[in-house]
Tab-separated table of C-alpha atoms in Angstrom:
chain	number	residue	atom	x	y	z
A	1	UNK	CA	0.000	0.000	0.000
A	2	UNK	CA	1.491	3.358	-1.004
A	3	UNK	CA	-0.066	6.772	-0.522
A	4	UNK	CA	2.614	8.031	-2.903
A	5	UNK	CA	4.122	6.332	-5.931
A	6	UNK	CA	6.720	7.093	-8.631
A	7	UNK	CA	4.292	5.827	-11.309
A	8	UNK	CA	3.742	8.892	-13.453
A	9	UNK	CA	0.065	8.377	-14.321
A	10	UNK	CA	-1.321	7.828	-10.823
A	11	UNK	CA	-1.120	9.254	-7.293
A	12	UNK	CA	-1.199	6.135	-5.107
A	13	UNK	CA	-1.299	2.355	-5.268
A	14	UNK	CA	-3.679	-0.008	-3.464
A	15	UNK	CA	-2.897	-3.713	-3.175
A	16	UNK	CA	-5.857	-5.557	-1.639
A	17	UNK	CA	-4.910	-8.567	-3.795
A	18	UNK	CA	-1.311	-9.597	-4.496
A	19	UNK	CA	0.125	-12.431	-6.569
A	20	UNK	CA	-0.125	-13.355	-10.225
A	21	UNK	CA	1.151	-15.706	-12.938
A	22	UNK	CA	3.106	-15.191	-16.158
A	23	UNK	CA	0.771	-15.110	-19.173
A	24	UNK	CA	2.599	-13.221	-21.949
A	25	UNK	CA	5.978	-11.706	-22.923
A	26	UNK	CA	5.191	-8.463	-21.104
A	27	UNK	CA	5.368	-10.353	-17.801
A	28	UNK	CA	8.997	-11.432	-18.198
A	29	UNK	CA	10.554	-8.528	-16.303
A	30	UNK	CA	7.557	-7.566	-14.175
A	31	UNK	CA	8.770	-5.161	-11.489
A	32	UNK	CA	6.166	-6.368	-8.980
A	33	UNK	CA	7.251	-9.982	-9.490
A	34	UNK	CA	10.910	-9.098	-8.909
A	35	UNK	CA	10.099	-7.102	-5.768
A	36	UNK	CA	7.889	-9.882	-4.376
A	37	UNK	CA	10.796	-12.300	-4.630
A	38	UNK	CA	13.543	-9.987	-3.373
A	39	UNK	CA	13.142	-6.857	-1.244
A	40	UNK	CA	9.526	-7.587	-0.242
A	41	UNK	CA	9.792	-11.374	0.000
A	42	UNK	CA	9.335	-11.469	3.783
A	43	UNK	CA	6.327	-9.156	3.902
A	44	UNK	CA	3.086	-11.008	4.758
A	45	UNK	CA	1.454	-9.634	1.602
A	46	UNK	CA	4.222	-11.028	-0.666
A	47	UNK	CA	5.687	-14.016	1.153
A	48	UNK	CA	5.532	-17.229	-0.867
A	49	UNK	CA	4.085	-15.666	-4.025
A	50	UNK	CA	7.165	-16.348	-6.179
A	51	UNK	CA	9.575	-19.188	-6.872
A	52	UNK	CA	13.296	-18.647	-7.302
A	53	UNK	CA	14.654	-19.617	-10.725
A	54	UNK	CA	17.883	-19.044	-12.628
A	55	UNK	CA	16.206	-16.014	-14.197
A	56	UNK	CA	15.186	-14.642	-10.798
A	57	UNK	CA	11.841	-14.660	-8.954
A	58	UNK	CA	8.810	-15.843	-10.944
A	59	UNK	CA	5.144	-15.662	-9.962
A	60	UNK	CA	3.939	-19.114	-8.884
A	61	UNK	CA	0.213	-18.467	-9.217
A	62	UNK	CA	-0.483	-18.149	-5.500
A	63	UNK	CA	-2.778	-15.268	-4.571
A	64	UNK	CA	-3.455	-13.378	-1.361
A	65	UNK	CA	-6.211	-11.092	-0.094
A	66	UNK	CA	-4.624	-8.522	2.191
A	67	UNK	CA	-7.161	-7.748	4.870
A	68	UNK	CA	-4.999	-4.991	6.332
A	69	UNK	CA	-5.244	-3.005	3.096
A	70	UNK	CA	-8.880	-3.729	2.245
A	71	UNK	CA	-10.455	-0.500	3.509
A	72	UNK	CA	-7.486	1.865	3.197
A	73	UNK	CA	-8.934	4.126	0.454
A	74	UNK	CA	-11.835	4.953	2.780
A	75	UNK	CA	-9.315	6.511	5.174
A	76	UNK	CA	-7.870	8.847	2.538
A	77	UNK	CA	-9.814	12.108	2.597
A	78	UNK	CA	-8.012	13.958	-0.190
A	79	UNK	CA	-9.148	12.785	-3.657
A	80	UNK	CA	-6.557	10.654	-5.418
A	81	UNK	CA	-6.071	8.600	-8.555
A	82	UNK	CA	-5.389	5.091	-7.250
A	83	UNK	CA	-3.809	2.233	-9.207
A	84	UNK	CA	-5.599	-0.929	-8.052
A	85	UNK	CA	-3.560	-4.118	-7.520
A	86	UNK	CA	-0.263	-2.703	-8.738
A	87	UNK	CA	1.428	-5.892	-7.446
A	88	UNK	CA	-0.978	-8.402	-8.920
A	89	UNK	CA	-3.976	-8.739	-11.214
A	90	UNK	CA	-7.468	-8.334	-9.762
A	91	UNK	CA	-8.864	-10.677	-12.418
A	92	UNK	CA	-6.112	-13.303	-12.318
A	93	UNK	CA	-7.073	-16.943	-12.533
A	94	UNK	CA	-7.893	-18.155	-9.050
A	95	UNK	CA	-9.002	-14.810	-7.600
A	96	UNK	CA	-12.466	-15.578	-6.147
A	97	UNK	CA	-15.343	-13.342	-7.195
A	98	UNK	CA	-15.832	-12.618	-3.490
A	99	UNK	CA	-12.462	-10.833	-3.362
A	100	UNK	CA	-13.288	-8.785	-6.439
A	101	UNK	CA	-16.706	-7.932	-4.974
A	102	UNK	CA	-15.043	-6.491	-1.880
A	103	UNK	CA	-12.682	-4.365	-3.962
A	104	UNK	CA	-15.557	-2.976	-6.051
A	105	UNK	CA	-17.637	-2.308	-2.943
A	106	UNK	CA	-14.824	-0.208	-1.442
A	107	UNK	CA	-14.413	1.671	-4.729
A	108	UNK	CA	-18.149	2.387	-4.730
A	109	UNK	CA	-17.897	3.750	-1.173
A	110	UNK	CA	-15.059	6.118	-2.161
A	111	UNK	CA	-16.619	8.259	-4.923
A	112	UNK	CA	-14.094	11.042	-4.250
A	113	UNK	CA	-11.271	8.840	-5.572
A	114	UNK	CA	-10.612	7.681	-9.136
A	115	UNK	CA	-9.586	4.023	-9.328
A	116	UNK	CA	-7.467	2.725	-12.220
A	117	UNK	CA	-7.895	-1.011	-12.790
A	118	UNK	CA	-5.484	-2.749	-15.160
A	119	UNK	CA	-5.605	-6.416	-16.183
A	120	UNK	CA	-4.256	-8.894	-18.693
A	121	UNK	CA	-7.408	-11.022	-18.240
A	122	UNK	CA	-9.838	-8.889	-20.237
A	123	UNK	CA	-12.232	-11.772	-20.862
A	124	UNK	CA	-12.753	-12.373	-17.161
A	125	UNK	CA	-13.158	-8.669	-16.432
A	126	UNK	CA	-15.841	-8.418	-19.115
A	127	UNK	CA	-17.739	-11.434	-17.783
A	128	UNK	CA	-17.536	-10.186	-14.195
A	129	UNK	CA	-18.467	-6.546	-14.813
A	130	UNK	CA	-21.298	-7.275	-17.242
A	131	UNK	CA	-23.038	-9.826	-15.015
A	132	UNK	CA	-26.253	-8.624	-13.295
A	133	UNK	CA	-25.351	-10.868	-10.344
A	134	UNK	CA	-22.179	-8.829	-9.817
A	135	UNK	CA	-24.125	-5.608	-9.325
A	136	UNK	CA	-26.404	-7.216	-6.747
A	137	UNK	CA	-23.513	-8.745	-4.781
A	138	UNK	CA	-21.397	-5.577	-4.829
A	139	UNK	CA	-24.176	-3.340	-3.542
A	140	UNK	CA	-25.107	-5.788	-0.801
A	141	UNK	CA	-21.501	-5.438	0.366
A	142	UNK	CA	-21.618	-1.664	-0.013
A	143	UNK	CA	-24.466	-1.511	2.498
A	144	UNK	CA	-22.819	-3.992	4.871
A	145	UNK	CA	-19.451	-2.206	4.880
A	146	UNK	CA	-21.024	1.247	5.205
A	147	UNK	CA	-22.973	0.194	8.300
A	148	UNK	CA	-20.337	-2.010	9.934
A	149	UNK	CA	-17.502	0.502	9.524
A	150	UNK	CA	-19.593	3.673	9.834
A	151	UNK	CA	-18.429	5.022	6.501
A	152	UNK	CA	-19.218	8.721	6.206
A	153	UNK	CA	-21.384	8.568	3.083
A	154	UNK	CA	-25.067	8.885	2.261
A	155	UNK	CA	-26.552	5.840	0.533
A	156	UNK	CA	-29.169	6.828	-2.052
A	157	UNK	CA	-31.405	4.024	-3.316
A	158	UNK	CA	-33.560	6.100	-5.672
A	159	UNK	CA	-32.476	9.132	-7.744
A	160	UNK	CA	-35.665	10.955	-6.736
A	161	UNK	CA	-34.334	11.064	-3.156
A	162	UNK	CA	-31.214	13.016	-4.081
A	163	UNK	CA	-32.782	16.423	-3.473
A	164	UNK	CA	-33.484	15.668	0.194
A	165	UNK	CA	-30.174	13.918	0.927
A	166	UNK	CA	-27.770	15.657	3.338
A	167	UNK	CA	-24.597	17.290	1.970
A	168	UNK	CA	-21.429	15.235	1.691
A	169	UNK	CA	-20.314	12.165	-0.214
A	170	UNK	CA	-23.083	10.177	-1.824
A	171	UNK	CA	-23.214	6.591	-3.026
A	172	UNK	CA	-25.973	5.804	-5.501
A	173	UNK	CA	-27.030	2.218	-4.935
A	174	UNK	CA	-27.385	0.344	-8.186
A	175	UNK	CA	-25.457	2.849	-10.324
A	176	UNK	CA	-23.421	0.846	-12.815
A	177	UNK	CA	-20.767	0.993	-14.088
A	178	UNK	CA	-19.044	2.863	-11.269
A	179	UNK	CA	-18.285	6.371	-12.526
A	180	UNK	CA	-15.008	6.554	-10.600
A	181	UNK	CA	-13.493	3.307	-11.921
A	182	UNK	CA	-11.382	3.288	-15.083
A	183	UNK	CA	-11.034	-0.188	-16.578
A	184	UNK	CA	-8.004	-1.013	-18.679
A	185	UNK	CA	-5.853	-3.761	-20.162
A	186	UNK	CA	-2.128	-4.196	-20.726
A	187	UNK	CA	-1.024	-4.930	-24.289
A	188	UNK	CA	2.656	-5.131	-25.153
A	189	UNK	CA	2.345	-5.938	-28.861
A	190	UNK	CA	-0.187	-6.340	-31.669
A	191	UNK	CA	-1.065	-9.933	-30.754
A	192	UNK	CA	-1.952	-9.011	-27.175
A	193	UNK	CA	-3.821	-5.872	-28.301
A	194	UNK	CA	-5.921	-7.959	-30.690
A	195	UNK	CA	-6.623	-10.534	-27.973
A	196	UNK	CA	-7.589	-8.135	-25.180
A	197	UNK	CA	-9.121	-4.991	-26.646
A	198	UNK	CA	-12.274	-6.616	-28.015
A	199	UNK	CA	-13.196	-7.823	-24.534
A	200	UNK	CA	-12.278	-4.473	-22.969
A	201	UNK	CA	-14.450	-2.543	-25.398
A	202	UNK	CA	-17.353	-4.894	-24.657
A	203	UNK	CA	-16.971	-4.202	-20.921
A	204	UNK	CA	-19.306	-1.758	-19.218
A	205	UNK	CA	-17.047	1.083	-18.033
A	206	UNK	CA	-16.937	4.807	-17.347
A	207	UNK	CA	-13.472	4.991	-18.933
A	208	UNK	CA	-11.642	2.363	-20.977
A	209	UNK	CA	-7.882	2.532	-21.389
A	210	UNK	CA	-4.877	0.562	-22.524
A	211	UNK	CA	-1.379	0.505	-21.030
A	212	UNK	CA	1.201	-0.351	-23.675
A	213	UNK	CA	4.047	-1.038	-21.266
A	214	UNK	CA	6.482	-2.519	-21.834
A	215	UNK	CA	6.026	-1.796	-25.508
A	216	UNK	CA	7.641	-4.726	-27.327
A	217	UNK	CA	6.366	-4.251	-30.862
A	218	UNK	CA	4.399	-2.067	-33.242
A	219	UNK	CA	0.681	-1.735	-32.443
A	220	UNK	CA	-1.940	-0.473	-34.863
A	221	UNK	CA	-5.030	0.358	-32.807
A	222	UNK	CA	-6.932	1.034	-36.022
A	223	UNK	CA	-7.207	-2.721	-36.575
A	224	UNK	CA	-6.955	-4.019	-32.999
A	225	UNK	CA	-10.688	-4.474	-32.403
A	226	UNK	CA	-11.517	-7.598	-34.421
A	227	UNK	CA	-10.067	-5.805	-37.436
A	228	UNK	CA	-11.860	-2.533	-36.630
A	229	UNK	CA	-10.657	0.720	-35.061
A	230	UNK	CA	-10.276	0.483	-31.265
A	231	UNK	CA	-10.010	4.269	-31.058
A	232	UNK	CA	-13.303	4.994	-32.784
A	233	UNK	CA	-16.525	5.713	-30.864
A	234	UNK	CA	-18.581	4.049	-33.594
A	235	UNK	CA	-18.551	0.695	-35.404
A	236	UNK	CA	-19.928	0.441	-38.940
A	237	UNK	CA	-17.933	-2.464	-40.293
A	238	UNK	CA	-17.941	-6.238	-40.115
A	239	UNK	CA	-15.839	-6.437	-36.971
A	240	UNK	CA	-16.402	-10.159	-36.494
A	241	UNK	CA	-17.795	-9.734	-32.991
A	242	UNK	CA	-21.448	-10.071	-33.995
A	243	UNK	CA	-20.588	-12.716	-36.586
A	244	UNK	CA	-19.429	-15.018	-33.806
A	245	UNK	CA	-22.894	-14.995	-32.260
A	246	UNK	CA	-22.151	-12.463	-29.525
A	247	UNK	CA	-24.414	-9.489	-28.737
A	248	UNK	CA	-23.673	-6.228	-30.509
A	249	UNK	CA	-21.162	-3.895	-28.903
A	250	UNK	CA	-22.048	-0.535	-27.342
A	251	UNK	CA	-21.117	1.459	-30.390
A	252	UNK	CA	-22.740	-0.744	-33.035
A	253	UNK	CA	-24.500	1.540	-35.561
A	254	UNK	CA	-26.390	-1.204	-37.327
A	255	UNK	CA	-29.399	-1.342	-35.048
A	256	UNK	CA	-28.632	-4.804	-33.704
A	257	UNK	CA	-28.785	-3.562	-30.124
A	258	UNK	CA	-31.925	-2.221	-28.382
A	259	UNK	CA	-31.803	1.397	-27.212
A	260	UNK	CA	-32.013	0.519	-23.525
A	261	UNK	CA	-28.848	-1.596	-23.751
A	262	UNK	CA	-26.686	1.045	-25.428
A	263	UNK	CA	-24.066	2.699	-23.222
A	264	UNK	CA	-24.207	6.376	-24.146
A	265	UNK	CA	-21.021	8.305	-24.833
A	266	UNK	CA	-17.935	7.142	-26.671
A	267	UNK	CA	-17.273	3.409	-26.793
A	268	UNK	CA	-13.741	3.313	-28.132
A	269	UNK	CA	-10.629	3.736	-26.042
A	270	UNK	CA	-10.606	6.810	-23.807
A	271	UNK	CA	-6.902	6.806	-22.947
A	272	UNK	CA	-3.636	5.315	-24.211
A	273	UNK	CA	-0.532	5.048	-21.979
A	274	UNK	CA	2.821	4.025	-23.488
A	275	UNK	CA	6.119	3.181	-21.841
A	276	UNK	CA	9.402	1.387	-22.430
A	277	UNK	CA	10.814	-1.256	-20.109
A	278	UNK	CA	13.101	-0.489	-17.179
A	279	UNK	CA	14.953	-2.590	-14.646
A	280	UNK	CA	17.265	-5.586	-15.028
A	281	UNK	CA	16.963	-7.275	-18.400
A	282	UNK	CA	14.930	-4.427	-19.914
A	283	UNK	CA	14.227	-4.689	-23.639
A	284	UNK	CA	14.483	-1.614	-25.919
A	285	UNK	CA	11.496	0.131	-27.505
A	286	UNK	CA	11.706	1.346	-31.103
A	287	UNK	CA	11.012	5.101	-31.323
A	288	UNK	CA	8.739	4.645	-34.337
A	289	UNK	CA	6.422	2.305	-32.401
A	290	UNK	CA	5.809	5.079	-29.907
A	291	UNK	CA	5.460	7.786	-32.535
A	292	UNK	CA	2.901	5.685	-34.357
A	293	UNK	CA	0.658	5.385	-31.288
A	294	UNK	CA	1.045	9.088	-30.573
A	295	UNK	CA	-0.060	9.890	-34.121
A	296	UNK	CA	-2.954	7.424	-34.014
A	297	UNK	CA	-4.242	9.027	-30.815
A	298	UNK	CA	-3.866	12.529	-32.221
A	299	UNK	CA	-5.847	11.583	-35.319
A	300	UNK	CA	-8.636	10.057	-33.202
A	301	UNK	CA	-8.545	12.817	-30.534
A	302	UNK	CA	-7.789	10.277	-27.790
A	303	UNK	CA	-5.599	11.370	-24.822
A	304	UNK	CA	-2.043	10.033	-25.071
A	305	UNK	CA	0.315	9.652	-22.089
A	306	UNK	CA	3.988	8.861	-22.682
A	307	UNK	CA	5.313	7.415	-19.434
A	308	UNK	CA	8.973	6.700	-20.158
A	309	UNK	CA	11.589	5.419	-22.602
A	310	UNK	CA	12.790	2.930	-20.009
A	311	UNK	CA	16.427	1.890	-19.797
A	312	UNK	CA	17.189	2.388	-23.482
A	313	UNK	CA	17.503	5.409	-25.746
A	314	UNK	CA	18.161	5.729	-29.448
A	315	UNK	CA	21.598	7.137	-30.198
A	316	UNK	CA	21.399	6.666	-33.959
A	317	UNK	CA	18.571	6.682	-36.480
A	318	UNK	CA	20.461	5.248	-39.431
A	319	UNK	CA	18.081	6.520	-42.107
A	320	UNK	CA	18.676	10.101	-41.007
A	321	UNK	CA	22.115	10.077	-39.357
A	322	UNK	CA	23.991	7.520	-41.455
A	323	UNK	CA	22.320	6.910	-44.831
A	324	UNK	CA	25.623	5.682	-46.316
A	325	UNK	CA	26.177	3.148	-43.481
A	326	UNK	CA	29.661	4.446	-42.655
A	327	UNK	CA	29.374	4.647	-38.851
A	328	UNK	CA	31.551	2.534	-36.542
A	329	UNK	CA	29.231	-0.490	-36.308
A	330	UNK	CA	32.170	-2.829	-35.816
A	331	UNK	CA	33.308	-1.246	-32.568
A	332	UNK	CA	31.628	1.726	-30.840
A	333	UNK	CA	28.152	0.845	-32.130
A	334	UNK	CA	28.547	-2.944	-32.120
A	335	UNK	CA	25.655	-4.804	-30.506
A	336	UNK	CA	28.065	-7.238	-28.856
A	337	UNK	CA	28.587	-4.493	-26.289
A	338	UNK	CA	26.353	-4.915	-23.254
A	339	UNK	CA	25.117	-1.339	-23.452
A	340	UNK	CA	24.307	-1.418	-27.180
A	341	UNK	CA	21.369	-3.030	-28.960
A	342	UNK	CA	20.375	-2.972	-32.619
A	343	UNK	CA	16.655	-2.640	-33.258
A	344	UNK	CA	14.633	-2.494	-36.444
A	345	UNK	CA	10.954	-1.752	-36.980
A	346	UNK	CA	9.970	-5.423	-36.927
A	347	UNK	CA	11.490	-5.802	-33.462
A	348	UNK	CA	14.549	-7.754	-34.565
A	349	UNK	CA	18.231	-6.895	-34.478
A	350	UNK	CA	18.928	-7.472	-38.173
A	351	UNK	CA	21.298	-4.881	-39.566
A	352	UNK	CA	19.442	-4.725	-42.886
A	353	UNK	CA	15.999	-4.313	-41.297
A	354	UNK	CA	13.692	-1.377	-41.953
A	355	UNK	CA	14.141	1.765	-39.809
A	356	UNK	CA	17.302	0.502	-38.131
A	357	UNK	CA	18.209	2.203	-34.831
A	358	UNK	CA	21.191	1.836	-32.528
A	359	UNK	CA	19.928	1.808	-28.957
A	360	UNK	CA	22.041	2.419	-25.875
A	361	UNK	CA	21.271	1.427	-22.292
A	362	UNK	CA	21.576	4.662	-20.321
A	363	UNK	CA	19.031	4.142	-17.518
A	364	UNK	CA	15.458	5.289	-17.011
A	365	UNK	CA	16.265	8.644	-15.450
A	366	UNK	CA	18.658	9.721	-18.183
A	367	UNK	CA	16.479	8.401	-20.997
A	368	UNK	CA	13.636	10.563	-19.708
A	369	UNK	CA	10.030	10.726	-20.889
A	370	UNK	CA	9.928	13.281	-23.689
A	371	UNK	CA	9.003	12.175	-27.200
A	372	UNK	CA	10.513	14.344	-29.939
A	373	UNK	CA	11.073	17.028	-27.320
A	374	UNK	CA	7.486	16.988	-26.013
A	375	UNK	CA	6.119	15.667	-22.707
A	376	UNK	CA	2.782	13.938	-23.270
A	377	UNK	CA	0.680	13.969	-20.078
A	378	UNK	CA	-2.889	13.797	-21.380
A	379	UNK	CA	-5.642	12.226	-19.257
A	380	UNK	CA	-9.233	11.281	-20.103
A	381	UNK	CA	-11.750	14.112	-19.947
A	382	UNK	CA	-14.816	12.034	-20.740
A	383	UNK	CA	-17.505	11.213	-18.226
A	384	UNK	CA	-19.463	8.343	-19.687
A	385	UNK	CA	-23.164	8.020	-18.875
A	386	UNK	CA	-23.980	5.203	-16.473
A	387	UNK	CA	-27.090	3.133	-16.002
A	388	UNK	CA	-29.244	3.526	-12.935
A	389	UNK	CA	-30.284	0.085	-11.759
A	390	UNK	CA	-32.673	1.117	-9.013
A	391	UNK	CA	-32.857	-1.798	-6.561
A	392	UNK	CA	-36.119	-3.096	-5.213
A	393	UNK	CA	-36.737	-3.042	-1.482
A	394	UNK	CA	-36.086	-6.775	-1.503
A	395	UNK	CA	-32.594	-6.377	-2.961
A	396	UNK	CA	-30.936	-4.498	-0.104
């Protein structure tokens, strides 16, 4: 639990659930995994969550609900952006729905905070969030926690009662999705973007976002949603989602979805965060991969946040700095040096590859977080409409 954090796009971290498992290449150098097996290995919230291997600590799939952290956001009076489960995945395999219910209930009881949820298990998040049973369970817990712990909020069961409610923080029972919860997925390359974004964009959410960190390959968000544009608020094409027998997505313009089921507001991605890898064993990020996402977001008017270059920085763009290939590639710029890496647009180290760059490991701090001399710190400004699911007197 950290009231302060060096993560550039949030204010604090909250770890009610810790532990995870490796599911894709982006997990290889996970900072939380390394910490859980080294500096934090004897903490009750991390102990036994990793196995030691020749490559260092690796998640072993064990998970833990940390009771001591469960209600912490309710104690923070100043509004914060809070990264949820920074040292795990809330929707990891093996996390019981009961644990997730408790996390969502606390988020509902803290409307003054903004919670940023990030997962690699987009399919499970979609199934959980879109289930009517989830809403019922979460709001039962909201009432129980509010009473048991004397949470200083007013519970409003019917919007018509709002005018007579006392001043202060208000929790609207049955409001879904939670307006203060941003739901996102991690996607390190095109394959993972294609796999996860369709489920994310079918998930009921106030804000949907993607964290491309560590960025390990080129990503075209214009084709990442079953072949359609993940940045667009509308879908007119044959995206393949409906063809597979699934219900139409929020932004379907073909009339397949009844009016009452349409989530108003934009349905594409609301925010894109990009960052290179840091830490031991960090892999370099090609500058053109990052520029491409920046340009895609600009074209679609989607907020773009560039977090960091990571440990590596480009010291030569061959097309511009050495078109005749006369630089000292045999010695000073040779990739046999530990601090030098060759990187082409396809992600390989082939010298004859397209858009060849010489990358040098200089450390995260020195590499910085400006892209072509500009710091990109954009955040979502969209408040998506939410459904009011007014509970019956029998529900709560």
